[in-house]
Every structure is written in structure tokens, then in C-alpha cells.
mmCIF file of C-alpha atoms in Angstrom:
data_model
loop_
_atom_site.group_PDB
_atom_site.id
_atom_site.type_symbol
_atom_site.label_atom_id
_atom_site.label_comp_id
_atom_site.label_asym_id
_atom_site.label_seq_id
_atom_site.Cartn_x
_atom_site.Cartn_y
_atom_site.Cartn_z
ATOM 1 C CA MET X 17 14.373 -0.405 -9.328
ATOM 2 C CA ASN X 18 14.117 -3.758 -7.962
ATOM 3 C CA LEU X 19 10.787 -4.161 -5.898
ATOM 4 C CA SER X 20 12.221 -6.780 -3.530
ATOM 5 C CA CYS X 21 14.977 -4.514 -2.465
ATOM 6 C CA GLY X 22 12.501 -1.861 -2.331
ATOM 7 C CA LEU X 23 10.479 -3.893 -0.026
ATOM 8 C CA ILE X 24 13.397 -4.645 2.200
ATOM 9 C CA ALA X 25 14.205 -0.837 2.360
ATOM 10 C CA LEU X 26 10.698 -0.021 3.182
ATOM 11 C CA VAL X 27 10.751 -2.358 6.265
ATOM 12 C CA LEU X 28 13.997 -0.934 7.587
ATOM 13 C CA PHE X 29 12.972 2.660 6.931
ATOM 14 C CA SER X 30 9.530 2.215 8.341
ATOM 15 C CA PHE X 31 10.545 0.416 11.519
ATOM 16 C CA LYS X 32 13.110 3.096 12.522
ATOM 17 C CA VAL X 33 10.902 6.002 11.781
ATOM 18 C CA ALA X 34 7.846 4.548 13.337
ATOM 19 C CA LEU X 35 9.744 3.595 16.530
ATOM 20 C CA SER X 36 11.612 6.823 17.003
ATOM 21 C CA ASN X 37 10.556 9.521 19.242
ATOM 22 C CA SER X 38 11.801 12.301 17.161
ATOM 23 C CA ILE X 39 12.300 13.026 13.470
ATOM 24 C CA ASP X 40 16.039 12.931 12.497
ATOM 25 C CA LEU X 41 17.562 14.648 9.485
ATOM 26 C CA ILE X 42 19.090 11.541 8.278
ATOM 27 C CA PHE X 43 15.694 10.040 7.460
ATOM 28 C CA ILE X 44 15.452 12.363 4.508
ATOM 29 C CA LEU X 45 18.507 10.717 2.696
ATOM 30 C CA PRO X 46 16.691 7.809 1.386
ATOM 31 C CA ILE X 47 13.907 9.898 0.237
ATOM 32 C CA ILE X 48 16.210 12.297 -1.633
ATOM 33 C CA LEU X 49 17.831 9.184 -3.393
ATOM 34 C CA LEU X 50 14.377 7.861 -4.301
ATOM 35 C CA GLY X 51 13.289 11.501 -5.330
ATOM 36 C CA ILE X 52 16.085 11.837 -7.727
ATOM 37 C CA ILE X 53 15.156 8.545 -9.352
ATOM 38 C CA ARG X 54 11.466 9.384 -9.602
ATOM 39 C CA TYR X 55 11.955 13.095 -10.500
ATOM 40 C CA LYS X 56 9.843 12.876 -13.581
ATOM 41 C CA GLU X 57 6.717 11.694 -11.675
ATOM 42 C CA ILE X 58 7.517 13.643 -8.464
ATOM 43 C CA PHE X 59 4.564 16.115 -9.000
ATOM 44 C CA ILE X 60 2.106 13.020 -9.183
ATOM 45 C CA ILE X 61 3.586 11.173 -6.106
ATOM 46 C CA PHE X 62 3.264 14.489 -4.047
ATOM 47 C CA LYS X 63 -0.417 14.883 -5.205
ATOM 48 C CA ASN X 64 -1.194 11.421 -4.089
ATOM 49 C CA LEU X 65 0.594 12.284 -0.820
ATOM 50 C CA PHE X 66 -1.712 15.266 -0.330
ATOM 51 C CA PHE X 67 -4.720 13.284 -0.601
ATOM 52 C CA LEU X 68 -3.465 10.497 1.863
ATOM 53 C CA ASN X 69 -2.889 13.358 4.301
ATOM 54 C CA LEU X 70 -6.478 14.055 4.988
ATOM 55 C CA PHE X 71 -6.759 11.094 7.420
ATOM 56 C CA ILE X 72 -3.326 11.977 9.093
ATOM 57 C CA VAL X 73 -4.387 15.553 9.519
ATOM 58 C CA LEU X 74 -7.547 14.311 11.572
ATOM 59 C CA VAL X 75 -5.368 12.207 13.855
ATOM 60 C CA GLY X 76 -2.954 14.903 14.335
ATOM 61 C CA ILE X 77 -5.797 17.280 15.149
ATOM 62 C CA SER X 78 -7.259 14.737 17.602
ATOM 63 C CA VAL X 79 -3.956 14.300 19.359
ATOM 64 C CA SER X 80 -3.128 18.223 19.653
ATOM 65 C CA LEU X 81 -6.485 18.772 21.386
ATOM 66 C CA TYR X 82 -5.418 16.717 24.178
ATOM 67 C CA GLY X 83 -2.639 19.405 24.485
ATOM 68 C CA ASN X 84 0.142 17.281 23.136
ATOM 69 C CA PHE X 85 1.105 19.400 19.972
ATOM 70 C CA HIS X 86 4.698 18.140 19.812
ATOM 71 C CA GLN X 87 3.501 14.495 19.596
ATOM 72 C CA ALA X 88 0.773 15.576 16.942
ATOM 73 C CA LEU X 89 3.828 16.952 14.837
ATOM 74 C CA VAL X 90 5.872 13.937 15.248
ATOM 75 C CA ILE X 91 3.164 11.643 14.143
ATOM 76 C CA PHE X 92 2.349 13.884 11.279
ATOM 77 C CA GLY X 93 6.040 13.890 10.178
ATOM 78 C CA ARG X 94 6.604 10.152 10.693
ATOM 79 C CA SER X 95 3.445 9.195 8.847
ATOM 80 C CA ASN X 96 4.397 11.219 5.707
ATOM 81 C CA LEU X 97 7.999 10.154 5.777
ATOM 82 C CA ILE X 98 6.824 6.463 5.610
ATOM 83 C CA ILE X 99 3.896 7.153 3.049
ATOM 84 C CA LEU X 100 6.172 9.164 0.833
ATOM 85 C CA PHE X 101 8.933 6.575 1.001
ATOM 86 C CA SER X 102 6.380 3.733 0.035
ATOM 87 C CA LEU X 103 5.009 5.849 -2.998
ATOM 88 C CA LEU X 104 8.505 6.603 -4.301
ATOM 89 C CA VAL X 105 9.346 2.740 -4.049
ATOM 90 C CA PHE X 106 6.226 1.557 -5.423
ATOM 91 C CA HIS X 107 5.076 4.167 -8.088
ATOM 92 C CA LYS X 108 3.719 2.555 -11.162
ATOM 93 C CA SER X 109 3.759 -0.733 -9.475
ATOM 94 C CA ASN X 110 0.576 -2.617 -8.823
ATOM 95 C CA ALA X 111 -0.340 -4.867 -6.033
ATOM 96 C CA PHE X 112 0.395 -8.053 -8.166
ATOM 97 C CA ASP X 113 4.091 -6.801 -8.569
ATOM 98 C CA VAL X 114 4.425 -6.242 -4.811
ATOM 99 C CA ALA X 115 3.143 -10.050 -4.520
ATOM 100 C CA PHE X 116 5.813 -11.094 -7.024
ATOM 101 C CA ALA X 117 8.568 -9.171 -5.110
ATOM 102 C CA LEU X 118 7.324 -11.018 -1.792
ATOM 103 C CA ASN X 119 7.850 -14.197 -3.571
ATOM 104 C CA ARG X 120 11.244 -13.349 -4.833
ATOM 105 C CA LEU X 121 12.354 -12.648 -1.288
ATOM 106 C CA LYS X 122 11.773 -16.282 -0.395
ATOM 107 C CA ILE X 123 9.558 -15.642 2.568
ATOM 108 C CA GLY X 124 7.375 -18.594 1.751
ATOM 109 C CA SER X 125 5.339 -19.339 -1.383
ATOM 110 C CA LYS X 126 2.009 -19.612 0.719
ATOM 111 C CA ALA X 127 2.490 -16.081 2.159
ATOM 112 C CA SER X 128 3.008 -14.528 -1.114
ATOM 113 C CA SER X 129 0.198 -16.620 -2.589
ATOM 114 C CA ILE X 130 -2.232 -15.512 0.061
ATOM 115 C CA PHE X 131 -1.208 -11.829 -0.386
ATOM 116 C CA TYR X 132 -1.720 -12.281 -4.149
ATOM 117 C CA PHE X 133 -5.238 -13.751 -3.670
ATOM 118 C CA CYS X 134 -6.263 -11.194 -1.107
ATOM 119 C CA ILE X 135 -5.415 -8.340 -3.504
ATOM 120 C CA LYS X 136 -7.060 -10.203 -6.446
ATOM 121 C CA PHE X 137 -10.315 -10.412 -4.561
ATOM 122 C CA ILE X 138 -10.120 -6.958 -3.375
ATOM 123 C CA GLU X 139 -9.887 -5.936 -7.017
ATOM 124 C CA GLU X 140 -12.679 -8.056 -7.926
ATOM 125 C CA PHE X 141 -14.883 -6.519 -5.134
ATOM 126 C CA ARG X 142 -13.966 -3.171 -6.308
ATOM 127 C CA TYR X 143 -14.837 -3.788 -10.065
ATOM 128 C CA GLU X 144 -18.082 -5.612 -9.006
ATOM 129 C CA PHE X 145 -19.028 -2.591 -6.812
ATOM 130 C CA ILE X 146 -18.479 -0.058 -9.457
ATOM 131 C CA ARG X 147 -20.528 -2.379 -11.994
ATOM 132 C CA LEU X 148 -23.483 -2.590 -9.505
ATOM 133 C CA LYS X 149 -23.216 1.068 -8.688
ATOM 134 C CA LYS X 150 -23.409 2.021 -12.297
ATOM 135 C CA THR X 151 -26.379 -0.252 -12.908
ATOM 136 C CA LEU X 152 -28.258 1.479 -10.035
ATOM 137 C CA LYS X 153 -27.466 4.912 -11.511
ATOM 138 C CA ALA X 154 -28.682 3.812 -14.780
ATOM 139 C CA ARG X 155 -31.848 2.653 -13.464
ATOM 140 C CA GLY X 156 -32.517 5.955 -11.758
ATOM 141 C CA PHE X 157 -31.841 4.978 -8.173
ATOM 142 C CA ILE X 158 -31.625 7.783 -5.718
ATOM 143 C CA PRO X 159 -30.496 7.004 -2.227
ATOM 144 C CA THR X 160 -32.810 8.287 0.564
ATOM 145 C CA THR X 161 -33.145 7.409 4.443
ATOM 146 C CA SER X 162 -36.053 5.213 3.604
ATOM 147 C CA LEU X 163 -36.378 1.513 4.272
ATOM 148 C CA PHE X 164 -36.370 0.742 0.492
ATOM 149 C CA THR X 165 -32.822 2.340 0.211
ATOM 150 C CA TYR X 166 -31.618 0.225 3.143
ATOM 151 C CA LYS X 167 -32.876 -2.909 1.438
ATOM 152 C CA ILE X 168 -31.145 -1.989 -1.809
ATOM 153 C CA TYR X 169 -27.981 -1.461 0.123
ATOM 154 C CA ALA X 170 -28.491 -4.929 1.787
ATOM 155 C CA ASN X 171 -28.897 -6.716 -1.549
ATOM 156 C CA LEU X 172 -25.974 -4.904 -3.032
ATOM 157 C CA VAL X 173 -23.733 -6.189 -0.212
ATOM 158 C CA ALA X 174 -25.309 -9.656 -0.583
ATOM 159 C CA MET X 175 -24.592 -9.713 -4.214
ATOM 160 C CA LEU X 176 -20.952 -8.727 -3.654
ATOM 161 C CA PHE X 177 -20.433 -11.784 -1.306
ATOM 162 C CA ILE X 178 -22.247 -14.056 -3.317
ATOM 163 C CA ASN X 179 -20.285 -13.030 -6.425
ATOM 164 C CA ALA X 180 -16.968 -13.450 -4.357
ATOM 165 C CA PHE X 181 -17.842 -16.882 -3.223
ATOM 166 C CA TYR X 182 -18.870 -17.836 -6.717
ATOM 167 C CA LYS X 183 -15.608 -16.756 -8.125
ATOM 168 C CA ALA X 184 -13.754 -18.273 -5.253
ATOM 169 C CA GLU X 185 -15.180 -21.749 -6.121
ATOM 170 C CA ILE X 186 -14.295 -21.213 -9.876
ATOM 171 C CA LEU X 187 -10.918 -20.290 -9.097
ATOM 172 C CA GLU X 188 -10.299 -23.490 -6.718
ATOM 173 C CA LYS X 189 -11.594 -25.763 -9.425
ATOM 174 C CA THR X 190 -9.308 -24.053 -12.040
ATOM 175 C CA PHE X 191 -6.329 -24.383 -9.847
ATOM 176 C CA ILE X 192 -7.244 -28.330 -9.129
ATOM 177 C CA ILE X 193 -7.604 -29.003 -12.828
ATOM 178 C CA ARG X 194 -4.102 -27.200 -13.569
ATOM 179 C CA ASN X 195 -2.603 -29.092 -10.707
ATOM 180 C CA PHE X 196 -1.455 -25.844 -8.830
ATOM 181 C CA LYS X 197 1.278 -26.483 -6.191
ATOM 182 C CA GLY X 198 0.836 -23.125 -4.430
ATOM 183 C CA ARG X 199 3.684 -21.411 -6.139
ATOM 184 C CA PHE X 200 3.666 -18.609 -8.891
ATOM 185 C CA PHE X 201 6.299 -18.109 -11.427
ATOM 186 C CA HIS X 202 7.049 -14.846 -12.826
ATOM 187 C CA GLN X 203 8.505 -14.337 -16.504
ATOM 188 C CA HIS X 204 10.636 -11.246 -15.931
ATOM 189 C CA LYS X 205 13.553 -11.277 -13.538
ATOM 190 C CA GLN X 206 14.639 -8.027 -11.762
ATOM 191 C CA LYS X 207 18.397 -7.462 -11.441
ATOM 192 C CA ILE X 208 19.658 -5.737 -8.338
ATOM 193 C CA GLY X 209 21.477 -2.543 -9.291
ATOM 194 C CA PHE X 210 23.793 -0.081 -7.629
ATOM 195 C CA VAL X 211 20.745 2.254 -6.697
ATOM 196 C CA ASP X 212 19.027 -0.698 -5.007
ATOM 197 C CA ILE X 213 22.257 -1.444 -2.736
ATOM 198 C CA LEU X 214 22.680 2.291 -2.062
ATOM 199 C CA LEU X 215 19.024 2.554 -0.959
ATOM 200 C CA ILE X 216 19.508 -0.265 1.475
ATOM 201 C CA ILE X 217 22.641 0.943 2.695
ATOM 202 C CA LEU X 218 21.136 4.362 3.466
ATOM 203 C CA CYS X 219 18.338 2.646 5.288
ATOM 204 C CA ILE X 220 20.676 0.964 7.466
ATOM 205 C CA CYS X 221 22.641 4.063 8.145
ATOM 206 C CA ILE X 222 19.610 5.768 9.650
ATOM 207 C CA TYR X 223 19.987 3.020 12.448
ATOM 208 C CA ILE X 224 23.585 3.877 12.900
ATOM 209 C CA PHE X 225 24.134 7.584 12.465
ATOM 210 C CA HIS X 226 22.255 10.592 13.771
ATOM 211 C CA ILE X 227 22.114 14.246 12.437
ATOM 212 C CA LYS X 228 20.414 17.093 13.703
ATOM 213 C CA ILE X 229 16.975 16.422 15.191
ATOM 214 C CA VAL X 230 14.146 18.174 13.440
ATOM 215 C CA LEU X 231 11.223 17.355 15.697
#
């Protein structure tokens, strides 16, 4: 599947679903198509959707507590449709693939570069945090409510920021040496297939046609 077409389809689908006051049955058609494409990984995708629903359920409960149960159901349904669509489109794709997909859409080399580096530094933060966490565990650190624990956490956050600035400085010098012009090049070119065109057509159809309203 072409990720650039997937991004376009996601934007079209998300805008329509998010701005609708109700849930239409036609919203399910693009998801059915993606489900057929990803049928081998459908169990893993729904498993990820289940864990992502924990936050959505809390939002739905908070809305229903104010007496608007129908609105809570609509929020729950819309959120699940958008998240499921995203999981089906970008399954087995990492954030860097998404950055290159943005670059292929010609929305601007700076925008795709900023997105790429944001993801890169988030990954670096995560890896460094895991490394420091394992180091503390190996040294027998047990978190409590003492002042010593708060100092350890403060030092941990400080080390993460220092490491981020250090790596950013190294990256900047590397780009200067390599004469970086703010644009990335990808070796593999993704072709637009029949499924990609059909997916975009279905996402356009949800703006035109209406089937029976579910919620």
C-alpha cells in the first residue's frame, strides 16, 4: 500500500468522521477495504485498538456522567473509527516511513524534515530513558516518597535533556559537514495501485453519500 495515498485517505476520513454529528454506516466501507488488505494482521490490529481504548473509555465515561450518554457513544464510535483506520493504514510502518510519505506528497521539504527529526528525537529520548531506567534497576534503586527519590528523578530528567542537546549539536555539525540542504531522498519508490485509488474514492464517497445512521 502507498503510504502517501494512505495519508491522504486518513485526512479525508478523519475530517468527515470527526466533524459529523452522527455515525453513518458508509464510514465502515473504507475500513472494510483495509480490513481485507490486512486480514492476516487483523488480530494484532484489534489488540492494539483495545489498549488504545482505555483512554477513550475514560473520556466517554466523563461525558456520560453529565447526562449526555448519546454524545458519549458518538465520541467513542468516532474515536474508534479514526484510530482503527490509522492502524490499518500504517500497520508495520514506522514513523520514519510516514515522514518519507509526507515528503513524497510535496507538502514541503522543511515540514517533512521537521517531522522526521521530531520522531528521531522522541525515539532517542525513549531509548535513553529505557537505558537509564535499567541502570537504576541494576543498582538496586527502589522509588519511594523520599527527597532522595525526587532528586534521582530530577537528575534523570536533566540527563535526558543534556543528552538530547548533545546529540542535537552533533547532528547539526554532521549536516554542516555533509552540506545538508534540508531535503531527504528515499531509495524505494512506492507505486500507486488500484487499492490506493479505490481507498481514496471510498473516502470521497463518505462526503457525498449517506446510508443508514447508526448513532
